[in-house]
PDB file of C-alpha atoms in Angstrom:
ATOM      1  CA  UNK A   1      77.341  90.229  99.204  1.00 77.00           C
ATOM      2  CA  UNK A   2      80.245  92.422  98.059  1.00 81.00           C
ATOM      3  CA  UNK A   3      83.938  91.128  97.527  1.00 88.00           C
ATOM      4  CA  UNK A   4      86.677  93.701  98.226  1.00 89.00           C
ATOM      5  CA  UNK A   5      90.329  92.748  96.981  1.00 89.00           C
ATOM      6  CA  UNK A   6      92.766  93.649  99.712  1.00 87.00           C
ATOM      7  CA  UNK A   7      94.683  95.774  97.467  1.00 89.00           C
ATOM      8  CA  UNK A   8      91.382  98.127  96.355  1.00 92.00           C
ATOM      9  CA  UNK A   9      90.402  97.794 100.379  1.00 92.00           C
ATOM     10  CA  UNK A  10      89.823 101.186 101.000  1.00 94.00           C
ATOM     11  CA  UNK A  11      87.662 102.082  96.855  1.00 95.00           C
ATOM     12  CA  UNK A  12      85.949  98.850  97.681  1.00 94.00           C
ATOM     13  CA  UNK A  13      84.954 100.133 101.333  1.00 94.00           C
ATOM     14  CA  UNK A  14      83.207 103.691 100.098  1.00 96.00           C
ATOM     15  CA  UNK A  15      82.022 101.448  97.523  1.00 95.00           C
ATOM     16  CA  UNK A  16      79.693  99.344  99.794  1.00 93.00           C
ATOM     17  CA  UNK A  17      79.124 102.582 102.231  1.00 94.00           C
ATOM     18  CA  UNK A  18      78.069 104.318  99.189  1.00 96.00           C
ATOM     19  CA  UNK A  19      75.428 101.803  98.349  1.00 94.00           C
ATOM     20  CA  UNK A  20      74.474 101.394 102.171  1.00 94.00           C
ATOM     21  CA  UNK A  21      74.268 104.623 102.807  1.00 97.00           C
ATOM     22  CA  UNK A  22      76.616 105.274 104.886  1.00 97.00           C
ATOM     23  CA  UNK A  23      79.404 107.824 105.181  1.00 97.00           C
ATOM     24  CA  UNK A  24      82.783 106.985 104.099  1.00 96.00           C
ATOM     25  CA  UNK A  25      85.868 105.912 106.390  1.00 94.00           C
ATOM     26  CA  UNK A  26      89.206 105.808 106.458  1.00 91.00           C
ATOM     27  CA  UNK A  27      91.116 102.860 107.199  1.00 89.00           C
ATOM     28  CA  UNK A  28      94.266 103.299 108.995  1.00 87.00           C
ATOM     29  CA  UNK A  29      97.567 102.110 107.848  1.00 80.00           C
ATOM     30  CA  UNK A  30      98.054  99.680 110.343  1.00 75.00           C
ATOM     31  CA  UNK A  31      99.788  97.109 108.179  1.00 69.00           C
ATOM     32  CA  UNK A  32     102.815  98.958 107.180  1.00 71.00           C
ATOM     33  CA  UNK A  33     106.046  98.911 108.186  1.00 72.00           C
ATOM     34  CA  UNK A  34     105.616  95.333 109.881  1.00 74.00           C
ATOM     35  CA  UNK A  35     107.884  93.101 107.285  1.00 73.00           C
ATOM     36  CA  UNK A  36     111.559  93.397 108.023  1.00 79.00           C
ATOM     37  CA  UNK A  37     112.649  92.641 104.488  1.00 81.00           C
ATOM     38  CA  UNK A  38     111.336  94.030 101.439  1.00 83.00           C
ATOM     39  CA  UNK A  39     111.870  90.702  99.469  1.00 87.00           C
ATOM     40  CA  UNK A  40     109.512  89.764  96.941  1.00 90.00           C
ATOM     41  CA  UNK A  41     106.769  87.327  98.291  1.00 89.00           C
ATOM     42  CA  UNK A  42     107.712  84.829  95.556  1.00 93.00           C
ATOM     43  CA  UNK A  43     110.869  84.181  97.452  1.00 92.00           C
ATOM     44  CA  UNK A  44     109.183  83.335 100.097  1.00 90.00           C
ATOM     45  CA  UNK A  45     107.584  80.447  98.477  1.00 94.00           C
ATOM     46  CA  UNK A  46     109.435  76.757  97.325  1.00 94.00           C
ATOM     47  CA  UNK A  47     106.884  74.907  94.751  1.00 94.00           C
ATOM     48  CA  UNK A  48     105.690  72.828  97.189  1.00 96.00           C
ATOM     49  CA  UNK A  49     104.193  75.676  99.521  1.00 96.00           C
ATOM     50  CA  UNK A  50     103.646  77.508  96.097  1.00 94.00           C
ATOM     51  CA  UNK A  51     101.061  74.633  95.154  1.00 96.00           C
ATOM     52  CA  UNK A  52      99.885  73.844  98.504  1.00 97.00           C
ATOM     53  CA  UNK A  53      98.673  78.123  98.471  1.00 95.00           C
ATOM     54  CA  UNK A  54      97.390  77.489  94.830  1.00 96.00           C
ATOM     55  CA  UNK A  55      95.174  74.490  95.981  1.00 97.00           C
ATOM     56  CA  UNK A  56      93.401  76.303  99.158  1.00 97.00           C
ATOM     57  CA  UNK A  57      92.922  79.386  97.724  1.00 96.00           C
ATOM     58  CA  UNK A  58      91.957  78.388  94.080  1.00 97.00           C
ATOM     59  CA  UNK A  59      88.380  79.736  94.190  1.00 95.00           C
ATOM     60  CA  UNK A  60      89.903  83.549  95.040  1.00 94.00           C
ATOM     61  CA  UNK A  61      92.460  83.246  92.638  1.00 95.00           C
ATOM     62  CA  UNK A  62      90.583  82.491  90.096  1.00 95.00           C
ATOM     63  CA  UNK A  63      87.517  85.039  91.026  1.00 93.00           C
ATOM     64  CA  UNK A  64      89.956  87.566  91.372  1.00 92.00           C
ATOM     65  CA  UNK A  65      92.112  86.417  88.237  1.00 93.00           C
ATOM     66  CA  UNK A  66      95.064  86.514  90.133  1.00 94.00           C
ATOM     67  CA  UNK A  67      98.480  85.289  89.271  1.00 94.00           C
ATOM     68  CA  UNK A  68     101.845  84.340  90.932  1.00 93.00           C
ATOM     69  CA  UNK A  69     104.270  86.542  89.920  1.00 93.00           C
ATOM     70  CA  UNK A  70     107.326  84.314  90.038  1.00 93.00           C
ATOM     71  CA  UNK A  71     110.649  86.005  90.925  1.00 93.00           C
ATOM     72  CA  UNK A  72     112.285  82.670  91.767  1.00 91.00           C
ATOM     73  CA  UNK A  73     115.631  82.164  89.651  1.00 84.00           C
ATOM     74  CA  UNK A  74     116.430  78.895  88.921  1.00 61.00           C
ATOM     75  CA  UNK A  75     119.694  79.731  90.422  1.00 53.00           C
ATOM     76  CA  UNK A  76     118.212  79.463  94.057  1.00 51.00           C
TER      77      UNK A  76
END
């Protein structure tokens, strides 16, 4: 089984063609472009959503050691 992070998609894709044996491909960049604000994802979260995220995805956060990078003033 490999795990690729979404962020390291395309080194952890020639990664497991590499040790398939496969040649390499190149993803397209279908993704961009698509959000109409460039807000910080943290604003898109209240701490309610913010733990509900936390609780269903707690085995890839912490396999992946990632963290919430909280942009949130108090202020809003």
């Amino acid at each position: 089984d490999h795990f690729v992070k979404f962020e390291e998609l395309q080194e952890g894709l020639d990664s497991v063609m590499d040790d398939i044996g496969l040649p390499h491909l190149t993803l397209p960049r279908a993704k961009g472009g698509t959000r109409k604000t460039k807000q910080h994802y943290s604003l898109l979260y209240d701490d309610e959503t913010m733990m509900i995220i936390a609780n269903i995805c707690a085995w890839e956060i912490k396999r992946f050691e990632y963290e919430f990078d909280d942009q949130r003033s108090a202020d809003n």
